XYZ file of N, CA and C in Angstrom:
540
model
N -6.984 -54.592 -11.361
C -6.176 -53.946 -10.346
C -5.331 -52.821 -10.937
N -4.773 -53.071 -12.104
C -3.925 -52.076 -12.732
C -4.729 -50.841 -13.115
N -5.940 -51.034 -13.599
C -6.733 -49.877 -14.006
C -7.117 -49.019 -12.809
N -7.367 -49.610 -11.654
C -7.704 -48.810 -10.474
C -6.486 -48.051 -9.970
N -5.300 -48.652 -10.053
C -4.109 -47.917 -9.627
C -3.775 -46.809 -10.624
N -4.023 -47.036 -11.927
C -3.835 -45.969 -12.918
C -4.821 -44.835 -12.682
N -6.044 -45.196 -12.380
C -7.077 -44.190 -12.108
C -6.688 -43.368 -10.879
N -6.220 -44.056 -9.828
C -5.779 -43.356 -8.623
C -4.634 -42.401 -8.943
N -3.696 -42.859 -9.767
C -2.562 -42.030 -10.148
C -3.026 -40.781 -10.907
N -3.921 -40.961 -11.875
C -4.409 -39.836 -12.681
C -5.165 -38.849 -11.796
N -6.028 -39.354 -10.928
C -6.795 -38.484 -10.033
C -5.840 -37.736 -9.100
N -4.856 -38.415 -8.561
C -3.874 -37.780 -7.688
C -3.106 -36.687 -8.431
N -2.729 -36.984 -9.670
C -1.996 -36.017 -10.482
C -2.851 -34.772 -10.751
N -4.115 -34.970 -11.092
C -5.018 -33.846 -11.373
C -5.164 -32.977 -10.125
N -5.420 -33.588 -8.968
C -5.568 -32.810 -7.737
C -4.279 -32.091 -7.362
N -3.161 -32.728 -7.570
C -1.880 -32.081 -7.278
C -1.670 -30.865 -8.169
N -1.972 -30.990 -9.451
C -1.831 -29.864 -10.366
C -2.790 -28.729 -9.997
N -4.024 -29.080 -9.675
C -4.979 -28.051 -9.277
C -4.511 -27.329 -8.021
N -4.015 -28.064 -7.052
C -3.511 -27.451 -5.825
C -2.329 -26.549 -6.128
N -1.394 -27.041 -6.950
C -0.207 -26.264 -7.284
C -0.581 -24.987 -8.041
N -1.427 -25.110 -9.046
C -1.830 -23.937 -9.827
C -2.607 -22.947 -8.967
N -3.477 -23.453 -8.122
C -4.250 -22.576 -7.242
C -3.361 -21.825 -6.279
N -2.391 -22.505 -5.694
C -1.506 -21.823 -4.752
C -0.581 -20.846 -5.474
N -0.204 -21.145 -6.710
C 0.631 -20.226 -7.482
C -0.130 -18.943 -7.779
N -1.405 -19.074 -8.171
C -2.209 -17.885 -8.444
C -2.399 -17.069 -7.180
N -2.647 -17.740 -6.053
C -2.837 -17.036 -4.796
C -1.561 -16.325 -4.394
N -0.415 -16.977 -4.569
C 0.841 -16.344 -4.213
C 1.104 -15.123 -5.074
N 0.766 -15.211 -6.366
C 0.976 -14.058 -7.237
C 0.091 -12.903 -6.778
N -1.144 -13.200 -6.424
C -2.060 -12.162 -5.977
C -1.584 -11.563 -4.658
N -1.144 -12.386 -3.736
C -0.641 -11.912 -2.452
C 0.590 -11.032 -2.658
N 1.451 -11.437 -3.568
C 2.653 -10.645 -3.872
C 2.251 -9.278 -4.432
N 1.275 -9.269 -5.323
C 0.808 -8.007 -5.908
C 0.149 -7.122 -4.852
N -0.653 -7.726 -3.983
C -1.282 -6.962 -2.896
C -0.205 -6.355 -2.000
N 0.807 -7.144 -1.665
C 1.911 -6.620 -0.850
C 2.626 -5.470 -1.554
N 2.814 -5.578 -2.860
C 3.476 -4.501 -3.614
C 2.681 -3.208 -3.513
N 1.371 -3.316 -3.653
C 0.524 -2.125 -3.556
C 0.575 -1.562 -2.142
N 0.423 -2.422 -1.153
C 0.328 -1.971 0.241
C 1.661 -1.527 0.824
N 2.757 -1.830 0.140
C 4.075 -1.359 0.587
C 4.447 -0.009 -0.011
N 3.584 0.551 -0.840
C 3.830 1.889 -1.391
C 4.009 2.865 -0.238
N 4.936 3.782 -0.360
C 5.224 4.723 0.729
C 4.008 5.564 1.094
N 3.146 5.836 0.126
C 1.950 6.639 0.378
C 0.963 5.906 1.291
N 1.022 4.588 1.276
C 0.061 3.771 2.021
C 0.606 3.311 3.361
N 1.900 3.287 3.524
C 2.521 2.641 4.677
C 1.945 3.055 6.025
N 1.371 4.255 6.124
C 0.831 4.675 7.416
C -0.327 3.790 7.851
N -0.991 3.106 6.909
C -2.060 2.183 7.280
C -2.031 0.956 6.373
N -0.895 0.291 6.375
C -0.716 -0.905 5.549
C -1.704 -1.996 5.947
N -2.012 -2.099 7.220
C -2.929 -3.137 7.687
C -4.291 -2.990 7.025
N -4.813 -1.760 6.963
C -6.105 -1.526 6.310
C -6.036 -1.960 4.850
N -4.959 -1.598 4.178
C -4.778 -1.936 2.773
C -4.795 -3.453 2.569
N -3.975 -4.161 3.318
C -3.883 -5.617 3.168
C -5.221 -6.275 3.502
N -5.835 -5.883 4.610
C -7.115 -6.483 4.989
C -8.196 -6.203 3.959
N -8.221 -4.988 3.432
C -9.235 -4.626 2.442
C -9.078 -5.440 1.166
N -7.861 -5.499 0.654
C -7.653 -6.191 -0.616
C -7.740 -7.709 -0.477
N -7.266 -8.255 0.614
C -7.327 -9.717 0.752
C -8.736 -10.209 1.082
N -9.561 -9.351 1.676
C -10.911 -9.793 2.043
C -11.943 -9.520 0.950
N -11.576 -8.777 -0.076
C -12.499 -8.481 -1.175
C -12.254 -9.508 -2.274
N -13.203 -10.418 -2.513
C -12.969 -11.539 -3.443
C -12.403 -11.165 -4.814
N -12.890 -10.126 -5.492
C -12.276 -9.822 -6.787
C -10.794 -9.434 -6.675
N -10.409 -8.797 -5.576
C -8.996 -8.446 -5.392
C -8.183 -9.688 -5.040
N -8.714 -10.483 -4.137
C -7.987 -11.682 -3.702
C -7.821 -12.685 -4.839
N -8.730 -12.662 -5.797
C -8.642 -13.620 -6.902
C -8.036 -13.024 -8.172
N -7.581 -11.784 -8.112
C -6.942 -11.172 -9.286
C -5.714 -11.981 -9.665
N -5.559 -12.219 -10.952
C -4.455 -13.074 -11.398
C -3.255 -12.293 -11.924
N -3.394 -10.961 -12.015
C -2.244 -10.156 -12.434
C -2.396 -8.749 -11.864
N -1.329 -7.990 -11.966
C -1.308 -6.659 -11.355
C -2.328 -5.717 -11.989
N -2.473 -5.739 -13.298
C -3.420 -4.829 -13.959
C -4.833 -5.087 -13.459
N -5.202 -6.351 -13.362
C -6.533 -6.715 -12.862
C -6.707 -6.234 -11.421
N -5.689 -6.407 -10.602
C -5.749 -5.982 -9.202
C -5.851 -4.460 -9.096
N -5.132 -3.741 -9.935
C -5.192 -2.276 -9.919
C -6.610 -1.813 -10.264
N -7.203 -2.419 -11.268
C -8.578 -2.065 -11.638
C -9.534 -2.299 -10.476
N -9.370 -3.417 -9.794
C -10.227 -3.736 -8.646
C -10.006 -2.716 -7.528
N -8.762 -2.347 -7.281
C -8.465 -1.372 -6.219
C -9.112 -0.023 -6.523
N -9.056 0.396 -7.772
C -9.688 1.661 -8.168
C -11.211 1.530 -8.061
N -11.728 0.394 -8.470
C -13.182 0.163 -8.352
C -13.636 0.229 -6.891
N -12.830 -0.317 -5.991
C -13.166 -0.252 -4.559
C -13.272 1.190 -4.079
N -12.344 2.031 -4.504
C -12.401 3.445 -4.144
C -13.649 4.108 -4.694
N -13.986 3.766 -5.938
C -15.175 4.350 -6.548
C -16.443 3.882 -5.824
N -16.491 2.628 -5.423
C -17.647 2.104 -4.689
C -17.835 2.873 -3.384
N -16.745 3.058 -2.639
C -16.856 3.782 -1.364
C -17.256 5.236 -1.605
N -16.707 5.853 -2.642
C -17.052 7.246 -2.954
C -18.535 7.368 -3.311
N -19.043 6.419 -4.090
C -20.466 6.451 -4.466
C -21.362 6.278 -3.244
N -20.992 5.350 -2.367
C -21.788 5.141 -1.149
C -21.790 6.391 -0.277
N -20.645 7.022 -0.165
C -20.562 8.229 0.652
C -21.307 9.381 -0.021
N -21.230 9.480 -1.334
C -21.984 10.505 -2.061
C -23.486 10.314 -1.841
N -23.931 9.071 -1.816
C -25.355 8.789 -1.541
C -25.720 9.187 -0.121
N -24.824 8.920 0.808
C -25.056 9.325 2.194
C -25.192 10.839 2.282
N -24.306 11.564 1.620
C -24.353 13.029 1.631
C -25.647 13.514 0.984
N -26.034 12.905 -0.131
C -27.269 13.308 -0.806
C -28.479 13.156 0.115
N -28.439 12.151 0.974
C -29.533 11.941 1.929
C -29.578 12.985 3.031
N -28.555 13.783 3.160
C -28.488 14.809 4.207
C -29.024 16.162 3.747
N -29.465 16.242 2.515
C -29.892 17.527 1.958
C -30.956 18.209 2.826
N -31.857 17.461 3.377
C -32.955 18.043 4.171
C -32.639 18.092 5.674
N -31.489 17.591 6.049
C -31.086 17.588 7.460
C -30.831 19.033 7.905
N -31.591 19.537 8.880
C -31.468 20.946 9.274
C -30.060 21.352 9.710
N -29.386 20.510 10.461
C -28.061 20.883 10.962
C -26.985 20.787 9.878
N -27.332 20.174 8.754
C -26.327 19.933 7.719
C -26.514 20.822 6.495
N -27.628 21.513 6.413
C -27.939 22.338 5.229
C -26.798 23.262 4.826
N -26.190 23.864 5.790
C -25.113 24.828 5.561
C -23.917 24.197 4.825
N -23.692 22.916 5.039
C -22.515 22.225 4.505
C -22.823 21.353 3.298
N -24.124 21.168 3.053
C -24.536 20.178 2.055
C -23.900 20.401 0.686
N -24.028 21.607 0.141
C -23.582 21.861 -1.231
C -22.096 21.539 -1.414
N -21.273 22.037 -0.526
C -19.826 21.827 -0.653
C -19.473 20.338 -0.515
N -20.073 19.660 0.444
C -19.774 18.237 0.651
C -20.303 17.396 -0.511
N -21.470 17.739 -0.993
C -22.060 17.021 -2.124
C -21.175 17.177 -3.364
N -20.739 18.389 -3.648
C -19.856 18.636 -4.796
C -18.527 17.892 -4.638
N -18.008 17.885 -3.426
C -16.724 17.211 -3.182
C -16.822 15.717 -3.468
N -17.866 15.075 -2.964
C -17.985 13.629 -3.190
C -18.343 13.295 -4.628
N -19.121 14.147 -5.284
C -19.384 13.913 -6.709
C -18.090 14.041 -7.512
N -17.212 14.948 -7.103
C -15.905 15.082 -7.760
C -15.046 13.839 -7.537
N -15.064 13.322 -6.325
C -14.277 12.117 -6.029
C -14.752 10.954 -6.895
N -16.071 10.779 -6.997
C -16.613 9.711 -7.851
C -16.119 9.918 -9.288
N -16.203 11.144 -9.780
C -15.739 11.438 -11.136
C -14.249 11.190 -11.310
N -13.463 11.523 -10.285
C -12.014 11.294 -10.356
C -11.698 9.805 -10.475
N -12.358 8.990 -9.669
C -12.117 7.546 -9.733
C -12.617 6.965 -11.051
N -13.750 7.460 -11.537
C -14.283 6.993 -12.822
C -13.289 7.325 -13.938
N -12.758 8.544 -13.934
C -11.767 8.943 -14.948
C -10.512 8.081 -14.854
N -10.056 7.853 -13.635
C -8.856 7.032 -13.446
C -9.061 5.633 -14.011
N -10.233 5.077 -13.769
C -10.521 3.713 -14.262
C -10.474 3.672 -15.788
N -11.051 4.686 -16.435
C -11.026 4.752 -17.901
C -9.601 4.949 -18.414
N -8.822 5.738 -17.701
C -7.443 5.985 -18.112
C -6.570 4.742 -17.954
N -6.882 3.909 -16.994
C -6.154 2.639 -16.842
C -6.454 1.746 -18.044
N -7.699 1.742 -18.476
C -8.074 0.967 -19.664
C -7.318 1.472 -20.893
N -7.117 2.779 -20.971
C -6.431 3.418 -22.095
C -4.951 3.027 -22.134
N -4.373 2.716 -21.005
C -2.979 2.286 -20.840
C -1.944 3.360 -21.165
N -2.320 4.420 -21.848
C -1.362 5.471 -22.157
C -1.545 6.664 -21.230
N -2.519 6.576 -20.341
C -2.829 7.707 -19.458
C -2.663 7.339 -17.982
N -1.739 6.454 -17.690
C -1.549 5.992 -16.316
C -1.174 7.150 -15.387
N -0.302 8.040 -15.835
C 0.079 9.188 -15.001
C -1.127 10.060 -14.680
N -1.990 10.237 -15.653
C -3.194 11.030 -15.441
C -4.121 10.320 -14.461
N -4.208 8.994 -14.556
C -5.039 8.218 -13.628
C -4.560 8.417 -12.197
N -3.265 8.381 -12.021
C -2.668 8.583 -10.700
C -2.995 9.974 -10.163
N -2.885 10.981 -11.008
C -3.194 12.358 -10.601
C -4.668 12.527 -10.265
N -5.534 11.900 -11.067
C -6.974 11.996 -10.803
C -7.320 11.466 -9.416
N -6.717 10.356 -9.053
C -7.003 9.781 -7.739
C -6.445 10.679 -6.639
N -5.221 11.139 -6.828
C -4.566 11.944 -5.797
C -5.290 13.269 -5.549
N -5.834 13.884 -6.576
C -6.530 15.161 -6.406
C -7.789 14.989 -5.545
N -8.249 13.759 -5.404
C -9.407 13.510 -4.536
C -9.114 13.878 -3.087
N -7.845 13.889 -2.714
C -7.494 14.317 -1.354
C -7.854 15.783 -1.122
N -7.811 16.587 -2.167
C -8.253 17.983 -2.037
C -9.728 18.030 -1.652
N -10.500 17.136 -2.267
C -11.932 17.090 -1.969
C -12.206 16.602 -0.551
N -11.449 15.615 -0.088
C -11.666 15.152 1.290
C -11.259 16.240 2.283
N -10.256 17.010 1.924
C -9.836 18.109 2.796
C -10.945 19.153 2.916
N -11.614 19.436 1.818
C -12.739 20.383 1.845
C -13.827 19.880 2.799
N -14.155 18.605 2.682
C -15.188 18.030 3.553
C -14.758 18.118 5.013
N -13.499 17.780 5.290
C -13.019 17.830 6.677
C -13.061 19.254 7.225
N -12.720 20.218 6.396
C -12.779 21.612 6.850
C -14.213 22.074 7.079
N -15.140 21.587 6.268
C -16.542 21.986 6.391
C -17.209 21.394 7.637
N -16.967 20.121 7.899
C -17.739 19.453 8.963
C -16.888 18.882 10.092
N -15.585 19.017 10.006
C -14.687 18.387 10.972
C -14.893 18.762 12.423
N -15.316 19.974 12.682
C -15.479 20.426 14.070
C -16.913 20.284 14.565
N -17.794 19.852 13.693
C -19.203 19.709 14.079
C -19.400 18.515 14.998
N -20.387 18.613 15.845
C -20.648 17.540 16.806
C -21.938 16.779 16.513
N -22.681 17.184 15.474
C -23.918 16.464 15.158
C -23.586 15.097 14.560
N -24.545 14.199 14.662
C -24.337 12.812 14.234
C -24.002 12.714 12.742
N -24.701 13.466 11.900
C -24.456 13.404 10.460
C -23.021 13.820 10.125
N -22.549 14.882 10.740
C -21.188 15.354 10.476
C -20.150 14.346 10.956
N -20.379 13.767 12.130
C -19.429 12.774 12.652
C -19.373 11.548 11.738
N -20.541 11.117 11.281
C -20.577 9.962 10.378
C -19.864 10.281 9.074
N -20.105 11.475 8.543
C -19.437 11.875 7.306
C -17.925 11.971 7.508
N -17.494 12.445 8.654
C -16.046 12.503 8.931
C -15.442 11.098 8.939
N -16.128 10.148 9.561
C -15.634 8.764 9.578
C -15.521 8.230 8.151
N -16.554 8.455 7.367
C -16.548 7.978 5.978
C -15.451 8.670 5.163
N -15.203 9.932 5.466
C -14.178 10.685 4.739
C -12.780 10.170 5.086
N -12.550 9.848 6.336
C -11.252 9.287 6.715
C -11.020 7.934 6.041
N -12.075 7.141 5.942
C -11.962 5.866 5.224
C -11.738 6.122 3.734
N -12.399 7.141 3.202
C -12.202 7.490 1.785
C -10.744 7.808 1.520
N -10.101 8.489 2.446
C -8.682 8.791 2.272
C -7.834 7.523 2.208
N -8.238 6.502 2.924
C -7.534 5.214 2.843
C -7.712 4.593 1.458
N -8.941 4.679 0.923
C -9.182 4.144 -0.415
C -8.446 4.951 -1.486
N -8.312 6.236 -1.269
C -7.523 7.068 -2.188
C -6.069 6.594 -2.166
N -5.549 6.351 -0.977
C -4.163 5.872 -0.849
C -3.988 4.523 -1.553
N -4.952 3.625 -1.378
C -4.867 2.312 -2.037
C -4.927 2.486 -3.550
N -5.855 3.291 -4.035
C -5.970 3.503 -5.474
C -4.702 4.126 -6.060
N -4.185 5.135 -5.380
C -2.964 5.801 -5.834
C -1.786 4.815 -5.826
N -1.659 4.082 -4.735
C -0.571 3.103 -4.651
C -0.688 2.015 -5.709
N -1.925 1.619 -5.987
C -2.144 0.580 -7.000
C -1.753 1.079 -8.388
N -2.242 2.253 -8.752
C -1.947 2.795 -10.077
C -0.435 2.997 -10.252
N 0.249 3.350 -9.196
C 1.703 3.530 -9.272
C 2.455 2.233 -9.523
N 1.783 1.107 -9.433
C 2.422 -0.183 -9.719
C 2.447 -0.483 -11.226
N 1.689 0.286 -11.986
C 1.635 0.022 -13.434
C 2.768 0.699 -14.173
């Protein structure tokens, strides 16, 4: 009888510790996500920021701010790469030919900016440069918006939607890097 009650006690203790440690890690991650999403640059769409970071498993499971910042920058780079691929697929689109080169260059620059920022975060001494690299991507999104913003064709409208979302990822990346 004593051994079964000891076993129950040990099992209960292990589960309690696991629950406590798990909730502590989650709270730290939630606190870090809130810190990023409360940045003044992001506040205009805090909901998008919180939903994006909490629903992306690597962000939700980040155990410290540096890890979360890397994930946030990676998310921006992923979206930029997907949009760059979308633009590359428009090269032969007759209604888009006129805008292709400028939009393609802009998105390739955004991908490069996020890639540079990620490397600079690893360097730890170039955090200010990482922040600037991400922020300059807004110049590229502005170019795309000026090129295709008034167009009514499906490709241009889709690219505009993706570009507006890209601006949200730029805000998240910038806000994240500013936490370091």
